[in-house]
Tab-separated table of C-alpha atoms and ligand atoms in Angstrom:
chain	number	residue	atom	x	y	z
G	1	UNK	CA	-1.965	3.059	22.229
G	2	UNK	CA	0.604	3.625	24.881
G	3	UNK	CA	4.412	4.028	23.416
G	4	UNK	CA	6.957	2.728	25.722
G	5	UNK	CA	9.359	5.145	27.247
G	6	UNK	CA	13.206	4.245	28.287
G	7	UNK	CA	15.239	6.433	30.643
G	8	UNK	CA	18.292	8.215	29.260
G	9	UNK	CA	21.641	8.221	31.567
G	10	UNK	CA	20.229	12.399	32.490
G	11	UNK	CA	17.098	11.034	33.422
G	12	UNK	CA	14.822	12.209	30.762
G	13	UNK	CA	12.259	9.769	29.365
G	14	UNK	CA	12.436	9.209	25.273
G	15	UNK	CA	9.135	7.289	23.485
G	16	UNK	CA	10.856	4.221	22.105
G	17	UNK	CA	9.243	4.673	18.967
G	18	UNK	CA	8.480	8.095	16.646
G	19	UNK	CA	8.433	9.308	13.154
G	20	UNK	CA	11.515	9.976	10.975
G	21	UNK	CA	11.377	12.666	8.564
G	22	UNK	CA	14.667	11.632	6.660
G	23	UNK	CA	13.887	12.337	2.288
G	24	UNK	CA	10.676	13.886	3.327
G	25	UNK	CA	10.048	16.883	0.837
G	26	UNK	CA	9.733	19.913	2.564
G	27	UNK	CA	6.683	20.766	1.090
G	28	UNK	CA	4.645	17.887	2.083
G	29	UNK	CA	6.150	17.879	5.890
G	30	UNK	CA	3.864	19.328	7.785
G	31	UNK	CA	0.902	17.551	6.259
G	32	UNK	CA	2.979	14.131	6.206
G	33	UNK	CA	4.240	15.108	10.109
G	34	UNK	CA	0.146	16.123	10.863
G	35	UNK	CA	-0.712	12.430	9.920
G	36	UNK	CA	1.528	11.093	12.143
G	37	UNK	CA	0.628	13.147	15.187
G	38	UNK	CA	-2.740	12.519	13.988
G	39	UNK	CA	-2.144	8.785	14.048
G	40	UNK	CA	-0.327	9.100	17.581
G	41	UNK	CA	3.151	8.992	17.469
G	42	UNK	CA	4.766	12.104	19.517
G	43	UNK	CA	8.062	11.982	18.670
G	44	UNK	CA	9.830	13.190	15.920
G	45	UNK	CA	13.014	12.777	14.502
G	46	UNK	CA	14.388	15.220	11.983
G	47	UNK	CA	17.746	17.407	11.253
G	48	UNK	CA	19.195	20.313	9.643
G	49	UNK	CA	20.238	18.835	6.316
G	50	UNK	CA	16.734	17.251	5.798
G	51	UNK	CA	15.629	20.899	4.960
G	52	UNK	CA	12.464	20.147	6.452
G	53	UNK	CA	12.625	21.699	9.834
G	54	UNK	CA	10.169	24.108	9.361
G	55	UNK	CA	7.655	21.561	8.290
G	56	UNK	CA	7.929	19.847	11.206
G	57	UNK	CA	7.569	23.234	13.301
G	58	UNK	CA	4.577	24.057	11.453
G	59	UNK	CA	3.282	20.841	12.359
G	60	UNK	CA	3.716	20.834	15.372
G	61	UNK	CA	2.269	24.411	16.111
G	62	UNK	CA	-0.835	22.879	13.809
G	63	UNK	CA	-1.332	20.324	15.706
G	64	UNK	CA	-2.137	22.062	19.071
G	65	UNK	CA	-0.326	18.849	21.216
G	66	UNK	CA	1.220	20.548	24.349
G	67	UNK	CA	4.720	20.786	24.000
G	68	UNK	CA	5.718	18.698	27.098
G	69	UNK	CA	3.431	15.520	25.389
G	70	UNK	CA	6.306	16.055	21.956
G	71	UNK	CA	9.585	14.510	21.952
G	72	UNK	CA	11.794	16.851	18.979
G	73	UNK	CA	15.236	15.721	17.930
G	74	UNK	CA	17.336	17.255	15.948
G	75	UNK	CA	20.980	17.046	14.265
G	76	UNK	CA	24.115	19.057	14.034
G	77	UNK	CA	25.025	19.253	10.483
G	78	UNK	CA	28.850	18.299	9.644
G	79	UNK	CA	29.630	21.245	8.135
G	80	UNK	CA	28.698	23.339	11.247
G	81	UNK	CA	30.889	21.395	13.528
G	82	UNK	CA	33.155	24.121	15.939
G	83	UNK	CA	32.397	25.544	18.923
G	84	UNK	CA	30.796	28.946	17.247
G	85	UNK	CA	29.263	27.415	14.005
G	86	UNK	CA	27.399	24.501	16.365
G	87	UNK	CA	26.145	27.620	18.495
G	88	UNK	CA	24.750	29.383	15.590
G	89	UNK	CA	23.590	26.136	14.195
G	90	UNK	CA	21.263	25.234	17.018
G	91	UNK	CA	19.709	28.865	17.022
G	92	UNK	CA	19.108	28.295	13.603
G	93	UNK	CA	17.362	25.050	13.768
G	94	UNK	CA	15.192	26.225	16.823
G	95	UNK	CA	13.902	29.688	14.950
G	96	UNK	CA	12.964	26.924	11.891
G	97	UNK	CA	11.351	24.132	14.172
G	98	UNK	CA	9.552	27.273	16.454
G	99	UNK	CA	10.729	26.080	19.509
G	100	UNK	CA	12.812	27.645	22.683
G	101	UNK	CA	14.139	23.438	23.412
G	102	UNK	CA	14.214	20.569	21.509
G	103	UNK	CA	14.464	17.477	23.448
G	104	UNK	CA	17.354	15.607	22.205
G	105	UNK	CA	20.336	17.522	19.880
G	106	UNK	CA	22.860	15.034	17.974
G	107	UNK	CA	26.121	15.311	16.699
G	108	UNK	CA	24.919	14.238	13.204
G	109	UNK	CA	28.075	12.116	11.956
G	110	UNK	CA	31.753	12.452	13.688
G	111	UNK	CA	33.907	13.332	10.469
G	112	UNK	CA	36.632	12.112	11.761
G	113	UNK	CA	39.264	13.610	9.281
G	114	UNK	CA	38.218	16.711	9.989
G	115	UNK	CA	38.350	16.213	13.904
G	116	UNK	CA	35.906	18.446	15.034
G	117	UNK	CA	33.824	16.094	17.070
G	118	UNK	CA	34.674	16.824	20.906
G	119	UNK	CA	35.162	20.688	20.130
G	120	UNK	CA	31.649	20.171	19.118
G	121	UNK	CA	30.245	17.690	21.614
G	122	UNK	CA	31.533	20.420	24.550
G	123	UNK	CA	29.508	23.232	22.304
G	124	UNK	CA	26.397	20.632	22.502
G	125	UNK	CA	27.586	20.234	26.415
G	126	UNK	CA	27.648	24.385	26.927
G	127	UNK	CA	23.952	24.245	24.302
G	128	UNK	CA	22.260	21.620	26.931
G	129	UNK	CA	23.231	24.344	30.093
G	130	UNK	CA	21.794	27.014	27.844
G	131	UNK	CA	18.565	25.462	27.754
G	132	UNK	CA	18.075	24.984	24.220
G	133	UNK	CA	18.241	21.068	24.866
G	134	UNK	CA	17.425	18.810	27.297
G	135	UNK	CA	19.095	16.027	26.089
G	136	UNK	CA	22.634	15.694	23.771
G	137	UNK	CA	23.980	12.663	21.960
G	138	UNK	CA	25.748	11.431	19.079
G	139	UNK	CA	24.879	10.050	16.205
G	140	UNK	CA	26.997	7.159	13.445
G	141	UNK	CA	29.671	7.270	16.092
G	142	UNK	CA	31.775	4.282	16.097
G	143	UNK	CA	33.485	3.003	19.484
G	144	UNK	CA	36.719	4.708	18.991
G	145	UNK	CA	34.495	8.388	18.750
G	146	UNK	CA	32.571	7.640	21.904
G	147	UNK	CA	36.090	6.377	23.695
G	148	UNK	CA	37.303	9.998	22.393
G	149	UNK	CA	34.707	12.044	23.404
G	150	UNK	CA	34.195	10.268	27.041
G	151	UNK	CA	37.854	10.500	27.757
G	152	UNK	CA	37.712	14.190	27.314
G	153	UNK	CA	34.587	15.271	28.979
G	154	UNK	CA	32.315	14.406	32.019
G	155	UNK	CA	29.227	13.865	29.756
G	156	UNK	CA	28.116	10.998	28.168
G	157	UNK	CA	25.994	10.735	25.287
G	158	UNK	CA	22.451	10.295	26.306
G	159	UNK	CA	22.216	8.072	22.889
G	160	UNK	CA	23.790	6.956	19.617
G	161	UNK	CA	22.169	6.814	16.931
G	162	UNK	CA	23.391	4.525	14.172
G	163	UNK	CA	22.313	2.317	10.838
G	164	UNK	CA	20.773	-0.750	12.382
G	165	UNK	CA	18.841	-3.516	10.897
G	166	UNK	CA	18.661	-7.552	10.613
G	167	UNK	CA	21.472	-7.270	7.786
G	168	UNK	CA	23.912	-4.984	9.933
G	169	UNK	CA	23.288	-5.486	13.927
G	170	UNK	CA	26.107	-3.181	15.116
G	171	UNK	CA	27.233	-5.402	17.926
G	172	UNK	CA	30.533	-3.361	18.921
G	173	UNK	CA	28.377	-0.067	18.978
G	174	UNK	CA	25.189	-1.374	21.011
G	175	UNK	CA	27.414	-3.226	22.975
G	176	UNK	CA	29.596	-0.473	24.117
G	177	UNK	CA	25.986	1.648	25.019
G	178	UNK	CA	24.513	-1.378	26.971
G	179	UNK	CA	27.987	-0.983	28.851
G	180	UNK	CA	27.772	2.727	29.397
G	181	UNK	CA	24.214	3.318	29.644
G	182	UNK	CA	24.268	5.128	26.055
G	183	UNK	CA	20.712	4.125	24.339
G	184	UNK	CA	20.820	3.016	20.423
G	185	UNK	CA	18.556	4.721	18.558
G	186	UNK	CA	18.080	2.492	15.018
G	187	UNK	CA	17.862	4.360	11.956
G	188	UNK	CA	17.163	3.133	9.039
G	189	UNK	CA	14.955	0.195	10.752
G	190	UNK	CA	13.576	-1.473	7.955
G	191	UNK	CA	16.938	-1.360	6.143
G	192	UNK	CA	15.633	1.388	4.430
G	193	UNK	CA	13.589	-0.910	1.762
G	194	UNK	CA	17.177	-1.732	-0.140
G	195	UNK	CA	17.053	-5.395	0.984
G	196	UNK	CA	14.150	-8.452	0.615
G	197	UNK	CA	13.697	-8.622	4.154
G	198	UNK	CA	10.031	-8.707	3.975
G	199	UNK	CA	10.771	-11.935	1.852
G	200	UNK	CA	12.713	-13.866	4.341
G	201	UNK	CA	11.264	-16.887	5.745
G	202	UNK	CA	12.544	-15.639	9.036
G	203	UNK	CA	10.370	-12.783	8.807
G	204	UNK	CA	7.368	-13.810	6.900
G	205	UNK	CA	6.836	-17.056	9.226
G	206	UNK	CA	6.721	-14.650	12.551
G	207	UNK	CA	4.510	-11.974	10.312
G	208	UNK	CA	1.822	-14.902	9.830
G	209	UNK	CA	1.813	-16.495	12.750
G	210	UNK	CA	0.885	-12.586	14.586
G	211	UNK	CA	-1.510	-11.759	11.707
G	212	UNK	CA	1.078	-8.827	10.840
G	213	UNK	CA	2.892	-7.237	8.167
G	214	UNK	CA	6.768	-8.114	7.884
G	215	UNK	CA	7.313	-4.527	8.550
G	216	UNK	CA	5.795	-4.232	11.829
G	217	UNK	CA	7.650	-7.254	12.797
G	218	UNK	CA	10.699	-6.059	12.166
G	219	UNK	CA	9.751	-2.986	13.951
G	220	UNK	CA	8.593	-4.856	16.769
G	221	UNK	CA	12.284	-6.945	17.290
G	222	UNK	CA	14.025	-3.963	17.247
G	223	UNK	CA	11.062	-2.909	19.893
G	224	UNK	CA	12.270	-5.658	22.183
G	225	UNK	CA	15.709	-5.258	22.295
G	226	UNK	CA	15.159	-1.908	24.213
G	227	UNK	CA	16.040	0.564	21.146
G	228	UNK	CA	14.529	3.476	19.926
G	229	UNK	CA	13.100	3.992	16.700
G	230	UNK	CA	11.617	6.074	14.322
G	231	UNK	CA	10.533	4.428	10.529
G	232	UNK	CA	10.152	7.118	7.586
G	233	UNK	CA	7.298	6.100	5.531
G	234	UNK	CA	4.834	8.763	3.211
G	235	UNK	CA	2.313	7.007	3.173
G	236	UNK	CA	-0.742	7.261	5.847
G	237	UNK	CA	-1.622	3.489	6.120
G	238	UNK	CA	1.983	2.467	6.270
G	239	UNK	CA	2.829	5.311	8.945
G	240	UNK	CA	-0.461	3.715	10.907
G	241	UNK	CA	0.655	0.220	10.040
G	242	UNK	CA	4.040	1.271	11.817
G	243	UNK	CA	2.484	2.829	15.157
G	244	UNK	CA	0.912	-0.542	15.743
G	245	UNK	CA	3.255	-2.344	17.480
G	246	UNK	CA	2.003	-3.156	20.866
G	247	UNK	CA	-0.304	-5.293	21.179
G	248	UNK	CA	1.840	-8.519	20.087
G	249	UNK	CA	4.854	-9.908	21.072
G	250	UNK	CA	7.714	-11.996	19.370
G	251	UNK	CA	8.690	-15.185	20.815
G	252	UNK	CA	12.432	-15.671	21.909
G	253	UNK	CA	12.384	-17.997	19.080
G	254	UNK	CA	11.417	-15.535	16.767
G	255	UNK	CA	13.515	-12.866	17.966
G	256	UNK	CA	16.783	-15.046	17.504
G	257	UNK	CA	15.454	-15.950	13.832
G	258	UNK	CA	15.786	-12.397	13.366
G	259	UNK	CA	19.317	-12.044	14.742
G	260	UNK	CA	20.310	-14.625	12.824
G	261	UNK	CA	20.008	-13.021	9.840
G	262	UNK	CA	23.118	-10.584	10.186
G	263	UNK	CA	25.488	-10.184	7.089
G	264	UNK	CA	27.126	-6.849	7.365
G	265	UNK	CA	24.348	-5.251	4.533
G	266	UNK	CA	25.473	-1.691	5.337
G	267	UNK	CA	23.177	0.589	3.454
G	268	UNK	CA	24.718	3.942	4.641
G	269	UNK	CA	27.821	5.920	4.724
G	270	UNK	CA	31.039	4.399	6.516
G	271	UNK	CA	31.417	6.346	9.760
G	272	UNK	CA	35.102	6.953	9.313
G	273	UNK	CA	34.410	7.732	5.726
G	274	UNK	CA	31.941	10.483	5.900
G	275	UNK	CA	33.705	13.942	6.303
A	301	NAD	P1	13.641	3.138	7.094
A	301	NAD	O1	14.340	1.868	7.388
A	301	NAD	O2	12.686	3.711	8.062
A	301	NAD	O3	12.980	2.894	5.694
A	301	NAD	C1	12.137	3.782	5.088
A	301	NAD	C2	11.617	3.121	3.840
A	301	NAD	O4	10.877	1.951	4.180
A	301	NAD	C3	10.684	4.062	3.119
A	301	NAD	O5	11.225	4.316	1.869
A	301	NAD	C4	9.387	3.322	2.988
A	301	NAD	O6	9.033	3.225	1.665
A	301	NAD	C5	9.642	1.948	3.528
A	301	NAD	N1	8.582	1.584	4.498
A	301	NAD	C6	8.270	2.266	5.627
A	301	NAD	N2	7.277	1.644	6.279
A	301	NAD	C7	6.946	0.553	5.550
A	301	NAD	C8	5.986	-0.469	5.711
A	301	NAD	N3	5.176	-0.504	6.771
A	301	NAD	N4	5.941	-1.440	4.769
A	301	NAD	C9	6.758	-1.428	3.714
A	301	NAD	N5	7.690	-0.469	3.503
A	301	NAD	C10	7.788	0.519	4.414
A	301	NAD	O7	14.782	4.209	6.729
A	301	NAD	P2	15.101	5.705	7.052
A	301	NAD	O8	13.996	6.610	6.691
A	301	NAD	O9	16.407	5.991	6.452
A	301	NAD	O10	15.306	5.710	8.636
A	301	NAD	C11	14.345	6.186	9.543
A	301	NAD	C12	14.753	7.515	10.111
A	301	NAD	O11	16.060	7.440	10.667
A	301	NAD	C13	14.887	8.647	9.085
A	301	NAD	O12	13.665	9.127	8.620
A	301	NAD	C14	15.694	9.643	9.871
A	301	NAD	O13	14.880	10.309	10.801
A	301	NAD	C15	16.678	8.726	10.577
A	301	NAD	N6	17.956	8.600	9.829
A	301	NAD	C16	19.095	9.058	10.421
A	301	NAD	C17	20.306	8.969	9.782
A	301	NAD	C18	21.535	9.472	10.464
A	301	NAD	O14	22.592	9.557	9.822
A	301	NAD	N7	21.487	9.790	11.721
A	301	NAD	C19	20.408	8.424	8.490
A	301	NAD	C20	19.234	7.958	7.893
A	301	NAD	C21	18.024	8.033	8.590
């Protein structure tokens, strides 16, 4: 099974779908990160607070995959944000994950009150010359932080990476990428299992009629609207069940169901509210 790539605005190629390692225990990473490569997927999203880096690094050097076949992201905490602290934080990371480069480094949330988010998107900018990423983006940035940090540098985010799901669609945010070639990355795909999706009639009618699980048709409509994602799941079968996404397709019909079904259900932090 082939994952789709998409290009980011520096030219480098990101699998549309990976493997999210948000709430995974650090003890069963590697193992849980191992089933996943196993199963196919070759990206992998992770970041410092998940505590789990060095699972994933373990992982990875387990798995024997050449490096240029893996696609590694991972996140600036907030409480490293500065020029000095986001250069000692990236070191960090990279001696945990065992890597010289990951391929994609995120400003984790912007923490607005404490305004330390374009001091530390020109560390991430000074980080990608260095080497030690190919790629740099943001992450739960609302418009105003990407107007910020665009106005005062030459860079633009290769992605954002923000809550998005049938109950919260982020139109203002995905919007304002399609506009400035900025791709959305979805987290939290599947709403994170806090609302019935799998129940609605939207859902469940499209799931029968492809012989699929609700899951992988959610998974699939955020598939055709060009984002990138990366479901968390423990469980083998499920992480399997949400690789296997590519051999159907939603109808337009089906797809606008979906859309429909938007009602602000944030189940995340507030972006201006996380410092
Ligand atoms: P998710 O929407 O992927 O939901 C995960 C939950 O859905 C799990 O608890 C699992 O039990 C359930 N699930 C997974 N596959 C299923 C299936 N096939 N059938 C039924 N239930 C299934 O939420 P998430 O883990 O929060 O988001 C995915 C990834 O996004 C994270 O692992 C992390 O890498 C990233 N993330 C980033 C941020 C951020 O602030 N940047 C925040 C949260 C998550």
């Amino acid at each position: 099974m082939t994952v789709p790539t998409l290009t980011l605005n520096d030219g480098h190629e990101i699998p549309q779908l990976g493997f999210g390692v948000f709430l995974v225990e650090p003890a069963d990473t590697e193992r849980i990160v191992l089933d996943a490569l196993e199963i196919g997927y070759r990206h992998i999203d992770t970041a410092a607070i998940y505590r789990n880096e060095e699972g994933v690094g373990r992982a990875i050097a387990a798995s024997g995959i050449p490096r240029d076949e893996l696609f590694i992201t991972t996140k600036l905490w907030n409480a490293d944000q500065g020029t000095e602290s986001a250069h000692t934080a990236i070191d960090v990371s990279l001696d945990k994950l065992g890597l010289e480069q990951v391929d994609l480094y995120l400003i984790h949330w912007p923490t607005p009150k404490r305004d330390l988010y374009v001091e530390s998107w020109k560390a991430l900018e000074q980080i990608k010359a260095a080497g030690k990423t190919k790629s740099i983006g943001v992450s739960n940035f609302l418009v105003e932080h990407l107007e910020r940090v665009q106005a005062a540098s030459d860079t633009i985010p290769a992605v954002n990476q923000i809550e998005l799901h049938p109950y919260h669609q982020r139109l203002a945010e995905t919007s304002y990428g399609h506009d400035h070639g900025i791709v959305t990355e979805a987290w939290g795909p599947l709403g994170q299992g806090k609302y019935p999706l799998f129940e609605l009639p939207e859902i469940t009618a499209a799931a029968a009629a492809h012989d699929r699980t609700p899951a992988q048709v959610v998974l699939r409509w955020h598939i055709q609207q060009r984002r990138v994602i990366f479901p968390k799941s423990n469980n083998r079968q499920r992480i399997a069940e949400n690789f296997d996404l590519f051999d159907f397709e939603l109808t337009p019909e089906e797809q606008t169901a979906i859309t429909g079904l938007e009602r602000g259900g944030r189940v995340g932090g507030d972006p201006n509210e996380v410092n």
